[in-house]
Amino acid sequence: MRSPSSTKSWTPTKCARSRDGTRERKNRKVIPRRSRRSRCRRCRMPNIVTLAEAKLFIRVLDDDEDTTIETMIAAATDAVCDVAQAWDGTGEPPARLKLAILSRVAIMFDTRNSLEPGIGEDRLLLPLRTVEL
């Protein structure tokens, strides 16, 4: 192979690129993704946010939407617990966790066809996120 300092432009050959790519792929660590079955059981706890707290947060007075709001609470709790894994489920949940769930419920209630998290919710959840190496 020619050195890059020679007068002609140097580009690696196809063989060199494929060998480097293979070596790089072999040395790379693969981090397995968590499956839904291996998630912690705290995400199934229904009492992180109650129906009354959610209705107060989104300012709903009547009982017509209770089943919809309960479904949104369950979905928001699962989504937030997927990101924030630092709370072990014992004791009182952090205020950040409750507020993230409530803000996700409010977003789902206001825009019922949107599943994108809000910007403020992501900032609340970042300190509660754990990274597995």
mmCIF file of N, CA and C in Angstrom:
data_model
loop_
_atom_site.group_PDB
_atom_site.id
_atom_site.type_symbol
_atom_site.label_atom_id
_atom_site.label_comp_id
_atom_site.label_asym_id
_atom_site.label_seq_id
_atom_site.Cartn_x
_atom_site.Cartn_y
_atom_site.Cartn_z
ATOM 1 N N MET A 1 0.829 -1.187 0.000
ATOM 2 C CA MET A 1 0.000 0.000 0.000
ATOM 3 C C MET A 1 0.868 1.243 0.000
ATOM 4 N N ARG A 2 0.384 2.267 -0.602
ATOM 5 C CA ARG A 2 1.107 3.527 -0.637
ATOM 6 C C ARG A 2 0.789 4.345 0.597
ATOM 7 N N SER A 3 1.706 5.145 0.971
ATOM 8 C CA SER A 3 1.472 6.006 2.129
ATOM 9 C C SER A 3 0.668 7.217 1.701
ATOM 10 N N PRO A 4 -0.055 7.812 2.613
ATOM 11 C CA PRO A 4 -0.862 8.987 2.272
ATOM 12 C C PRO A 4 -0.029 10.205 1.916
ATOM 13 N N SER A 5 1.271 10.188 2.222
ATOM 14 C CA SER A 5 2.088 11.369 1.955
ATOM 15 C C SER A 5 2.658 11.384 0.548
ATOM 16 N N SER A 6 2.421 10.359 -0.267
ATOM 17 C CA SER A 6 2.944 10.352 -1.627
ATOM 18 C C SER A 6 2.223 11.395 -2.468
ATOM 19 N N THR A 7 2.776 11.676 -3.632
ATOM 20 C CA THR A 7 2.243 12.751 -4.461
ATOM 21 C C THR A 7 0.860 12.432 -5.016
ATOM 22 N N LYS A 8 0.583 11.193 -5.305
ATOM 23 C CA LYS A 8 -0.735 10.836 -5.820
ATOM 24 C C LYS A 8 -1.719 10.714 -4.660
ATOM 25 N N SER A 9 -2.990 10.911 -4.957
ATOM 26 C CA SER A 9 -3.993 10.788 -3.896
ATOM 27 C C SER A 9 -4.124 9.322 -3.502
ATOM 28 N N TRP A 10 -4.192 9.098 -2.242
ATOM 29 C CA TRP A 10 -4.234 7.734 -1.713
ATOM 30 C C TRP A 10 -5.631 7.403 -1.238
ATOM 31 N N THR A 11 -6.158 6.278 -1.677
ATOM 32 C CA THR A 11 -7.433 5.764 -1.184
ATOM 33 C C THR A 11 -7.245 4.288 -0.890
ATOM 34 N N PRO A 12 -7.813 3.809 0.173
ATOM 35 C CA PRO A 12 -7.658 2.389 0.475
ATOM 36 C C PRO A 12 -8.366 1.543 -0.573
ATOM 37 N N THR A 13 -7.799 0.384 -0.820
ATOM 38 C CA THR A 13 -8.420 -0.512 -1.794
ATOM 39 C C THR A 13 -9.662 -1.137 -1.185
ATOM 40 N N LYS A 14 -10.423 -1.775 -2.020
ATOM 41 C CA LYS A 14 -11.647 -2.397 -1.533
ATOM 42 C C LYS A 14 -11.336 -3.478 -0.505
ATOM 43 N N CYS A 15 -10.261 -4.239 -0.742
ATOM 44 C CA CYS A 15 -9.887 -5.287 0.211
ATOM 45 C C CYS A 15 -9.531 -4.690 1.567
ATOM 46 N N ALA A 16 -8.793 -3.599 1.565
ATOM 47 C CA ALA A 16 -8.403 -2.980 2.835
ATOM 48 C C ALA A 16 -9.635 -2.489 3.581
ATOM 49 N N ARG A 17 -10.567 -1.900 2.857
ATOM 50 C CA ARG A 17 -11.780 -1.419 3.513
ATOM 51 C C ARG A 17 -12.593 -2.570 4.086
ATOM 52 N N SER A 18 -12.718 -3.651 3.332
ATOM 53 C CA SER A 18 -13.526 -4.760 3.829
ATOM 54 C C SER A 18 -12.855 -5.438 5.015
ATOM 55 N N ARG A 19 -11.506 -5.538 4.997
ATOM 56 C CA ARG A 19 -10.821 -6.125 6.143
ATOM 57 C C ARG A 19 -10.967 -5.245 7.375
ATOM 58 N N ASP A 20 -10.823 -3.937 7.204
ATOM 59 C CA ASP A 20 -10.973 -3.033 8.346
ATOM 60 C C ASP A 20 -12.380 -3.099 8.906
ATOM 61 N N GLY A 21 -13.349 -3.157 8.017
ATOM 62 C CA GLY A 21 -14.721 -3.236 8.483
ATOM 63 C C GLY A 21 -15.001 -4.514 9.246
ATOM 64 N N THR A 22 -14.405 -5.624 8.795
ATOM 65 C CA THR A 22 -14.597 -6.894 9.488
ATOM 66 C C THR A 22 -13.938 -6.858 10.856
ATOM 67 N N ARG A 23 -12.715 -6.349 10.913
ATOM 68 C CA ARG A 23 -12.002 -6.270 12.180
ATOM 69 C C ARG A 23 -12.736 -5.351 13.152
ATOM 70 N N GLU A 24 -13.229 -4.245 12.629
ATOM 71 C CA GLU A 24 -13.958 -3.307 13.487
ATOM 72 C C GLU A 24 -15.244 -3.939 14.011
ATOM 73 N N ARG A 25 -15.909 -4.696 13.172
ATOM 74 C CA ARG A 25 -17.153 -5.339 13.589
ATOM 75 C C ARG A 25 -16.887 -6.407 14.650
ATOM 76 N N LYS A 26 -15.787 -7.128 14.535
ATOM 77 C CA LYS A 26 -15.467 -8.160 15.517
ATOM 78 C C LYS A 26 -15.127 -7.559 16.873
ATOM 79 N N ASN A 27 -14.465 -6.409 16.885
ATOM 80 C CA ASN A 27 -14.034 -5.789 18.136
ATOM 81 C C ASN A 27 -15.123 -4.978 18.815
ATOM 82 N N ARG A 28 -16.194 -4.708 18.114
ATOM 83 C CA ARG A 28 -17.256 -3.879 18.665
ATOM 84 C C ARG A 28 -18.082 -4.677 19.669
ATOM 85 N N LYS A 29 -18.411 -4.036 20.790
ATOM 86 C CA LYS A 29 -19.259 -4.681 21.785
ATOM 87 C C LYS A 29 -20.715 -4.528 21.376
ATOM 88 N N VAL A 30 -21.449 -5.582 21.522
ATOM 89 C CA VAL A 30 -22.875 -5.547 21.217
ATOM 90 C C VAL A 30 -23.624 -5.487 22.535
ATOM 91 N N ILE A 31 -24.414 -4.446 22.705
ATOM 92 C CA ILE A 31 -25.203 -4.283 23.919
ATOM 93 C C ILE A 31 -26.608 -4.781 23.622
ATOM 94 N N PRO A 32 -27.036 -5.838 24.289
ATOM 95 C CA PRO A 32 -28.381 -6.349 24.002
ATOM 96 C C PRO A 32 -29.449 -5.380 24.471
ATOM 97 N N ARG A 33 -30.485 -5.253 23.672
ATOM 98 C CA ARG A 33 -31.599 -4.394 24.051
ATOM 99 C C ARG A 33 -32.464 -5.123 25.054
ATOM 100 N N ARG A 34 -33.048 -4.357 25.935
ATOM 101 C CA ARG A 34 -33.966 -4.951 26.903
ATOM 102 C C ARG A 34 -35.256 -5.325 26.202
ATOM 103 N N SER A 35 -35.685 -6.512 26.450
ATOM 104 C CA SER A 35 -36.974 -6.908 25.905
ATOM 105 C C SER A 35 -38.067 -6.479 26.874
ATOM 106 N N ARG A 36 -39.284 -6.472 26.409
ATOM 107 C CA ARG A 36 -40.381 -6.053 27.273
ATOM 108 C C ARG A 36 -40.570 -7.020 28.436
ATOM 109 N N ARG A 37 -40.219 -8.283 28.251
ATOM 110 C CA ARG A 37 -40.384 -9.248 29.331
ATOM 111 C C ARG A 37 -39.344 -9.070 30.423
ATOM 112 N N SER A 38 -38.154 -8.568 30.071
ATOM 113 C CA SER A 38 -37.107 -8.433 31.077
ATOM 114 C C SER A 38 -37.147 -7.086 31.790
ATOM 115 N N ARG A 39 -38.111 -6.251 31.456
ATOM 116 C CA ARG A 39 -38.225 -4.964 32.137
ATOM 117 C C ARG A 39 -38.590 -5.168 33.586
ATOM 118 N N CYS A 40 -38.277 -4.177 34.371
ATOM 119 C CA CYS A 40 -38.606 -4.279 35.787
ATOM 120 C C CYS A 40 -40.122 -4.263 35.978
ATOM 121 N N ARG A 41 -40.548 -4.770 37.089
ATOM 122 C CA ARG A 41 -41.988 -4.888 37.331
ATOM 123 C C ARG A 41 -42.599 -3.604 37.862
ATOM 124 N N ARG A 42 -41.780 -2.618 38.186
ATOM 125 C CA ARG A 42 -42.316 -1.374 38.722
ATOM 126 C C ARG A 42 -43.164 -0.631 37.703
ATOM 127 N N CYS A 43 -42.975 -0.928 36.422
ATOM 128 C CA CYS A 43 -43.749 -0.255 35.382
ATOM 129 C C CYS A 43 -45.208 -0.693 35.386
ATOM 130 N N ARG A 44 -45.486 -1.785 36.022
ATOM 131 C CA ARG A 44 -46.855 -2.271 36.090
ATOM 132 C C ARG A 44 -47.607 -1.694 37.282
ATOM 133 N N MET A 45 -46.929 -0.925 38.121
ATOM 134 C CA MET A 45 -47.573 -0.369 39.309
ATOM 135 C C MET A 45 -48.547 0.722 38.902
ATOM 136 N N PRO A 46 -49.807 0.608 39.261
ATOM 137 C CA PRO A 46 -50.784 1.604 38.837
ATOM 138 C C PRO A 46 -50.794 2.858 39.702
ATOM 139 N N ASN A 47 -50.030 2.904 40.785
ATOM 140 C CA ASN A 47 -50.177 4.015 41.721
ATOM 141 C C ASN A 47 -49.062 5.052 41.642
ATOM 142 N N ILE A 48 -48.314 5.123 40.559
ATOM 143 C CA ILE A 48 -47.358 6.217 40.410
ATOM 144 C C ILE A 48 -48.133 7.514 40.231
ATOM 145 N N VAL A 49 -49.116 7.497 39.352
ATOM 146 C CA VAL A 49 -50.008 8.640 39.136
ATOM 147 C C VAL A 49 -51.436 8.113 39.224
ATOM 148 N N THR A 50 -52.239 8.742 40.047
ATOM 149 C CA THR A 50 -53.632 8.316 40.188
ATOM 150 C C THR A 50 -54.512 9.030 39.168
ATOM 151 N N LEU A 51 -55.710 8.521 39.015
ATOM 152 C CA LEU A 51 -56.672 9.134 38.104
ATOM 153 C C LEU A 51 -57.018 10.546 38.559
ATOM 154 N N ALA A 52 -57.163 10.737 39.862
ATOM 155 C CA ALA A 52 -57.504 12.067 40.389
ATOM 156 C C ALA A 52 -56.391 13.074 40.107
ATOM 157 N N GLU A 53 -55.125 12.654 40.261
ATOM 158 C CA GLU A 53 -54.004 13.557 39.968
ATOM 159 C C GLU A 53 -53.969 13.931 38.492
ATOM 160 N N ALA A 54 -54.203 12.948 37.632
ATOM 161 C CA ALA A 54 -54.177 13.219 36.198
ATOM 162 C C ALA A 54 -55.325 14.135 35.783
ATOM 163 N N LYS A 55 -56.519 13.899 36.326
ATOM 164 C CA LYS A 55 -57.659 14.759 35.992
ATOM 165 C C LYS A 55 -57.439 16.182 36.485
ATOM 166 N N LEU A 56 -56.827 16.327 37.643
ATOM 167 C CA LEU A 56 -56.520 17.658 38.159
ATOM 168 C C LEU A 56 -55.479 18.349 37.279
ATOM 169 N N PHE A 57 -54.490 17.591 36.820
ATOM 170 C CA PHE A 57 -53.421 18.157 35.998
ATOM 171 C C PHE A 57 -53.931 18.618 34.639
ATOM 172 N N ILE A 58 -54.824 17.829 34.027
ATOM 173 C CA ILE A 58 -55.325 18.213 32.700
ATOM 174 C C ILE A 58 -56.643 18.975 32.774
ATOM 175 N N ARG A 59 -57.093 19.252 33.988
ATOM 176 C CA ARG A 59 -58.277 20.077 34.246
ATOM 177 C C ARG A 59 -59.547 19.505 33.618
ATOM 178 N N VAL A 60 -59.825 18.266 33.957
ATOM 179 C CA VAL A 60 -61.057 17.605 33.532
ATOM 180 C C VAL A 60 -61.913 17.419 34.767
ATOM 181 N N LEU A 61 -63.162 17.875 34.712
ATOM 182 C CA LEU A 61 -64.039 17.800 35.874
ATOM 183 C C LEU A 61 -65.025 16.639 35.815
ATOM 184 N N ASP A 62 -65.509 16.311 34.630
ATOM 185 C CA ASP A 62 -66.529 15.263 34.538
ATOM 186 C C ASP A 62 -65.886 13.870 34.473
ATOM 187 N N ASP A 63 -66.737 12.852 34.633
ATOM 188 C CA ASP A 63 -66.262 11.473 34.680
ATOM 189 C C ASP A 63 -66.419 10.740 33.349
ATOM 190 N N ASP A 64 -66.772 11.445 32.296
ATOM 191 C CA ASP A 64 -67.001 10.802 31.003
ATOM 192 C C ASP A 64 -65.722 10.223 30.399
ATOM 193 N N GLU A 65 -64.597 10.839 30.666
ATOM 194 C CA GLU A 65 -63.324 10.452 30.043
ATOM 195 C C GLU A 65 -62.458 9.579 30.945
ATOM 196 N N ASP A 66 -62.998 9.044 32.026
ATOM 197 C CA ASP A 66 -62.183 8.320 33.006
ATOM 198 C C ASP A 66 -61.459 7.116 32.408
ATOM 199 N N THR A 67 -62.148 6.313 31.628
ATOM 200 C CA THR A 67 -61.489 5.127 31.064
ATOM 201 C C THR A 67 -60.395 5.516 30.079
ATOM 202 N N THR A 68 -60.635 6.575 29.315
ATOM 203 C CA THR A 68 -59.617 7.050 28.381
ATOM 204 C C THR A 68 -58.399 7.560 29.128
ATOM 205 N N ILE A 69 -58.619 8.317 30.188
ATOM 206 C CA ILE A 69 -57.507 8.861 30.965
ATOM 207 C C ILE A 69 -56.741 7.741 31.667
ATOM 208 N N GLU A 70 -57.439 6.730 32.167
ATOM 209 C CA GLU A 70 -56.752 5.595 32.797
ATOM 210 C C GLU A 70 -55.882 4.848 31.793
ATOM 211 N N THR A 71 -56.366 4.704 30.577
ATOM 212 C CA THR A 71 -55.567 4.072 29.529
ATOM 213 C C THR A 71 -54.343 4.913 29.209
ATOM 214 N N MET A 72 -54.520 6.222 29.156
ATOM 215 C CA MET A 72 -53.394 7.118 28.892
ATOM 216 C C MET A 72 -52.375 7.081 30.026
ATOM 217 N N ILE A 73 -52.848 6.976 31.267
ATOM 218 C CA ILE A 73 -51.933 6.880 32.411
ATOM 219 C C ILE A 73 -51.099 5.611 32.302
ATOM 220 N N ALA A 74 -51.730 4.503 31.960
ATOM 221 C CA ALA A 74 -50.993 3.237 31.825
ATOM 222 C C ALA A 74 -49.964 3.311 30.703
ATOM 223 N N ALA A 75 -50.347 3.882 29.562
ATOM 224 C CA ALA A 75 -49.421 4.000 28.436
ATOM 225 C C ALA A 75 -48.280 4.954 28.762
ATOM 226 N N ALA A 76 -48.593 6.070 29.412
ATOM 227 C CA ALA A 76 -47.557 7.036 29.776
ATOM 228 C C ALA A 76 -46.605 6.455 30.812
ATOM 229 N N THR A 77 -47.128 5.690 31.758
ATOM 230 C CA THR A 77 -46.278 5.070 32.772
ATOM 231 C C THR A 77 -45.323 4.076 32.133
ATOM 232 N N ASP A 78 -45.807 3.260 31.217
ATOM 233 C CA ASP A 78 -44.931 2.317 30.518
ATOM 234 C C ASP A 78 -43.863 3.048 29.715
ATOM 235 N N ALA A 79 -44.254 4.099 29.001
ATOM 236 C CA ALA A 79 -43.298 4.834 28.180
ATOM 237 C C ALA A 79 -42.240 5.524 29.026
ATOM 238 N N VAL A 80 -42.658 6.115 30.131
ATOM 239 C CA VAL A 80 -41.712 6.823 30.995
ATOM 240 C C VAL A 80 -40.793 5.836 31.704
ATOM 241 N N CYS A 81 -41.321 4.704 32.135
ATOM 242 C CA CYS A 81 -40.494 3.702 32.825
ATOM 243 C C CYS A 81 -39.505 3.035 31.883
ATOM 244 N N ASP A 82 -39.786 3.033 30.579
ATOM 245 C CA ASP A 82 -38.808 2.524 29.623
ATOM 246 C C ASP A 82 -37.564 3.399 29.601
ATOM 247 N N VAL A 83 -37.745 4.694 29.791
ATOM 248 C CA VAL A 83 -36.624 5.631 29.747
ATOM 249 C C VAL A 83 -35.979 5.785 31.114
ATOM 250 N N ALA A 84 -36.766 6.031 32.129
ATOM 251 C CA ALA A 84 -36.252 6.313 33.475
ATOM 252 C C ALA A 84 -36.210 5.028 34.279
ATOM 253 N N GLN A 85 -35.029 4.442 34.382
ATOM 254 C CA GLN A 85 -34.898 3.167 35.069
ATOM 255 C C GLN A 85 -34.162 3.294 36.395
ATOM 256 N N ALA A 86 -33.867 4.505 36.841
ATOM 257 C CA ALA A 86 -33.092 4.689 38.066
ATOM 258 C C ALA A 86 -33.924 4.465 39.322
ATOM 259 N N TRP A 87 -35.230 4.644 39.236
ATOM 260 C CA TRP A 87 -36.081 4.432 40.416
ATOM 261 C C TRP A 87 -36.361 2.949 40.548
ATOM 262 N N ASP A 88 -36.097 2.389 41.710
ATOM 263 C CA ASP A 88 -36.227 0.944 41.894
ATOM 264 C C ASP A 88 -37.622 0.506 42.309
ATOM 265 N N GLY A 89 -38.547 1.415 42.455
ATOM 266 C CA GLY A 89 -39.921 1.061 42.775
ATOM 267 C C GLY A 89 -40.236 1.064 44.250
ATOM 268 N N THR A 90 -39.248 1.331 45.083
ATOM 269 C CA THR A 90 -39.496 1.376 46.522
ATOM 270 C C THR A 90 -39.620 2.820 46.969
ATOM 271 N N GLY A 91 -40.464 3.040 47.931
ATOM 272 C CA GLY A 91 -40.654 4.393 48.450
ATOM 273 C C GLY A 91 -41.490 5.253 47.524
ATOM 274 N N GLU A 92 -41.470 6.526 47.813
ATOM 275 C CA GLU A 92 -42.222 7.504 47.025
ATOM 276 C C GLU A 92 -41.509 7.735 45.691
ATOM 277 N N PRO A 93 -42.236 7.728 44.567
ATOM 278 C CA PRO A 93 -41.586 7.997 43.282
ATOM 279 C C PRO A 93 -41.086 9.438 43.221
ATOM 280 N N PRO A 94 -39.988 9.685 42.504
ATOM 281 C CA PRO A 94 -39.474 11.049 42.384
ATOM 282 C C PRO A 94 -40.499 11.976 41.728
ATOM 283 N N ALA A 95 -40.441 13.234 42.106
ATOM 284 C CA ALA A 95 -41.368 14.219 41.536
ATOM 285 C C ALA A 95 -41.176 14.342 40.029
ATOM 286 N N ARG A 96 -39.935 14.205 39.568
ATOM 287 C CA ARG A 96 -39.660 14.261 38.126
ATOM 288 C C ARG A 96 -40.413 13.161 37.381
ATOM 289 N N LEU A 97 -40.439 11.985 37.981
ATOM 290 C CA LEU A 97 -41.107 10.852 37.349
ATOM 291 C C LEU A 97 -42.610 11.100 37.242
ATOM 292 N N LYS A 98 -43.202 11.583 38.319
ATOM 293 C CA LYS A 98 -44.641 11.882 38.306
ATOM 294 C C LYS A 98 -44.967 12.974 37.293
ATOM 295 N N LEU A 99 -44.151 14.025 37.285
ATOM 296 C CA LEU A 99 -44.406 15.126 36.364
ATOM 297 C C LEU A 99 -44.226 14.696 34.910
ATOM 298 N N ALA A 100 -43.270 13.812 34.648
ATOM 299 C CA ALA A 100 -43.087 13.311 33.282
ATOM 300 C C ALA A 100 -44.302 12.496 32.840
ATOM 301 N N ILE A 101 -44.828 11.669 33.732
ATOM 302 C CA ILE A 101 -46.023 10.883 33.396
ATOM 303 C C ILE A 101 -47.219 11.803 33.183
ATOM 304 N N LEU A 102 -47.386 12.780 34.068
ATOM 305 C CA LEU A 102 -48.511 13.716 33.933
ATOM 306 C C LEU A 102 -48.409 14.540 32.650
ATOM 307 N N SER A 103 -47.194 14.970 32.297
ATOM 308 C CA SER A 103 -47.059 15.761 31.071
ATOM 309 C C SER A 103 -47.314 14.902 29.840
ATOM 310 N N ARG A 104 -46.910 13.635 29.889
ATOM 311 C CA ARG A 104 -47.205 12.757 28.755
ATOM 312 C C ARG A 104 -48.706 12.514 28.638
ATOM 313 N N VAL A 105 -49.399 12.358 29.763
ATOM 314 C CA VAL A 105 -50.858 12.191 29.738
ATOM 315 C C VAL A 105 -51.509 13.446 29.162
ATOM 316 N N ALA A 106 -51.028 14.617 29.560
ATOM 317 C CA ALA A 106 -51.593 15.870 29.043
ATOM 318 C C ALA A 106 -51.379 15.996 27.541
ATOM 319 N N ILE A 107 -50.190 15.610 27.069
ATOM 320 C CA ILE A 107 -49.920 15.663 25.631
ATOM 321 C C ILE A 107 -50.840 14.699 24.889
ATOM 322 N N MET A 108 -50.989 13.489 25.432
ATOM 323 C CA MET A 108 -51.870 12.507 24.782
ATOM 324 C C MET A 108 -53.322 12.962 24.804
ATOM 325 N N PHE A 109 -53.734 13.612 25.877
ATOM 326 C CA PHE A 109 -55.124 14.057 25.980
ATOM 327 C C PHE A 109 -55.402 15.213 25.024
ATOM 328 N N ASP A 110 -54.461 16.152 24.928
ATOM 329 C CA ASP A 110 -54.661 17.311 24.054
ATOM 330 C C ASP A 110 -54.571 16.942 22.574
ATOM 331 N N THR A 111 -53.573 16.167 22.224
ATOM 332 C CA THR A 111 -53.404 15.727 20.834
ATOM 333 C C THR A 111 -53.522 14.216 20.834
ATOM 334 N N ARG A 112 -54.693 13.724 20.682
ATOM 335 C CA ARG A 112 -54.961 12.294 20.886
ATOM 336 C C ARG A 112 -54.362 11.390 19.825
ATOM 337 N N ASN A 113 -53.867 11.934 18.736
ATOM 338 C CA ASN A 113 -53.261 11.084 17.713
ATOM 339 C C ASN A 113 -51.741 11.173 17.713
ATOM 340 N N SER A 114 -51.150 11.881 18.651
ATOM 341 C CA SER A 114 -49.705 12.063 18.683
ATOM 342 C C SER A 114 -49.087 11.206 19.774
ATOM 343 N N LEU A 115 -47.949 10.596 19.457
ATOM 344 C CA LEU A 115 -47.235 9.795 20.440
ATOM 345 C C LEU A 115 -45.853 10.355 20.739
ATOM 346 N N GLU A 116 -45.512 11.524 20.191
ATOM 347 C CA GLU A 116 -44.190 12.091 20.411
ATOM 348 C C GLU A 116 -44.114 12.739 21.784
ATOM 349 N N PRO A 117 -43.018 12.487 22.508
ATOM 350 C CA PRO A 117 -42.872 13.110 23.822
ATOM 351 C C PRO A 117 -42.572 14.595 23.693
ATOM 352 N N GLY A 118 -42.894 15.322 24.727
ATOM 353 C CA GLY A 118 -42.605 16.740 24.737
ATOM 354 C C GLY A 118 -41.159 17.012 25.105
ATOM 355 N N ILE A 119 -40.685 18.215 24.819
ATOM 356 C CA ILE A 119 -39.297 18.572 25.107
ATOM 357 C C ILE A 119 -39.057 18.631 26.606
ATOM 358 N N GLY A 120 -39.970 19.202 27.338
ATOM 359 C CA GLY A 120 -39.800 19.310 28.782
ATOM 360 C C GLY A 120 -39.778 17.959 29.472
ATOM 361 N N GLU A 121 -40.552 17.036 28.960
ATOM 362 C CA GLU A 121 -40.597 15.692 29.537
ATOM 363 C C GLU A 121 -39.251 14.985 29.382
ATOM 364 N N ASP A 122 -38.610 15.131 28.231
ATOM 365 C CA ASP A 122 -37.298 14.511 28.030
ATOM 366 C C ASP A 122 -36.266 15.067 28.998
ATOM 367 N N ARG A 123 -36.318 16.354 29.247
ATOM 368 C CA ARG A 123 -35.364 16.959 30.186
ATOM 369 C C ARG A 123 -35.605 16.500 31.613
ATOM 370 N N LEU A 124 -36.837 16.193 31.952
ATOM 371 C CA LEU A 124 -37.129 15.667 33.282
ATOM 372 C C LEU A 124 -36.616 14.238 33.439
ATOM 373 N N LEU A 125 -36.632 13.475 32.361
ATOM 374 C CA LEU A 125 -36.283 12.062 32.449
ATOM 375 C C LEU A 125 -34.795 11.777 32.311
ATOM 376 N N LEU A 126 -34.018 12.670 31.726
ATOM 377 C CA LEU A 126 -32.601 12.395 31.508
ATOM 378 C C LEU A 126 -31.832 12.063 32.784
ATOM 379 N N PRO A 127 -32.038 12.747 33.912
ATOM 380 C CA PRO A 127 -31.301 12.356 35.117
ATOM 381 C C PRO A 127 -31.708 10.990 35.665
ATOM 382 N N LEU A 128 -32.849 10.486 35.292
ATOM 383 C CA LEU A 128 -33.327 9.203 35.801
ATOM 384 C C LEU A 128 -32.999 8.044 34.870
ATOM 385 N N ARG A 129 -32.307 8.311 33.789
ATOM 386 C CA ARG A 129 -31.996 7.279 32.805
ATOM 387 C C ARG A 129 -30.711 6.555 33.188
ATOM 388 N N THR A 130 -30.680 5.250 33.007
ATOM 389 C CA THR A 130 -29.464 4.475 33.238
ATOM 390 C C THR A 130 -29.024 3.860 31.923
ATOM 391 N N VAL A 131 -27.725 3.763 31.749
ATOM 392 C CA VAL A 131 -27.157 3.202 30.534
ATOM 393 C C VAL A 131 -26.441 1.914 30.902
ATOM 394 N N GLU A 132 -26.766 0.843 30.216
ATOM 395 C CA GLU A 132 -26.127 -0.443 30.477
ATOM 396 C C GLU A 132 -24.936 -0.597 29.553
ATOM 397 N N LEU A 133 -23.794 -0.943 30.120
ATOM 398 C CA LEU A 133 -22.591 -1.176 29.309
ATOM 399 C C LEU A 133 -22.168 -2.603 29.373
#
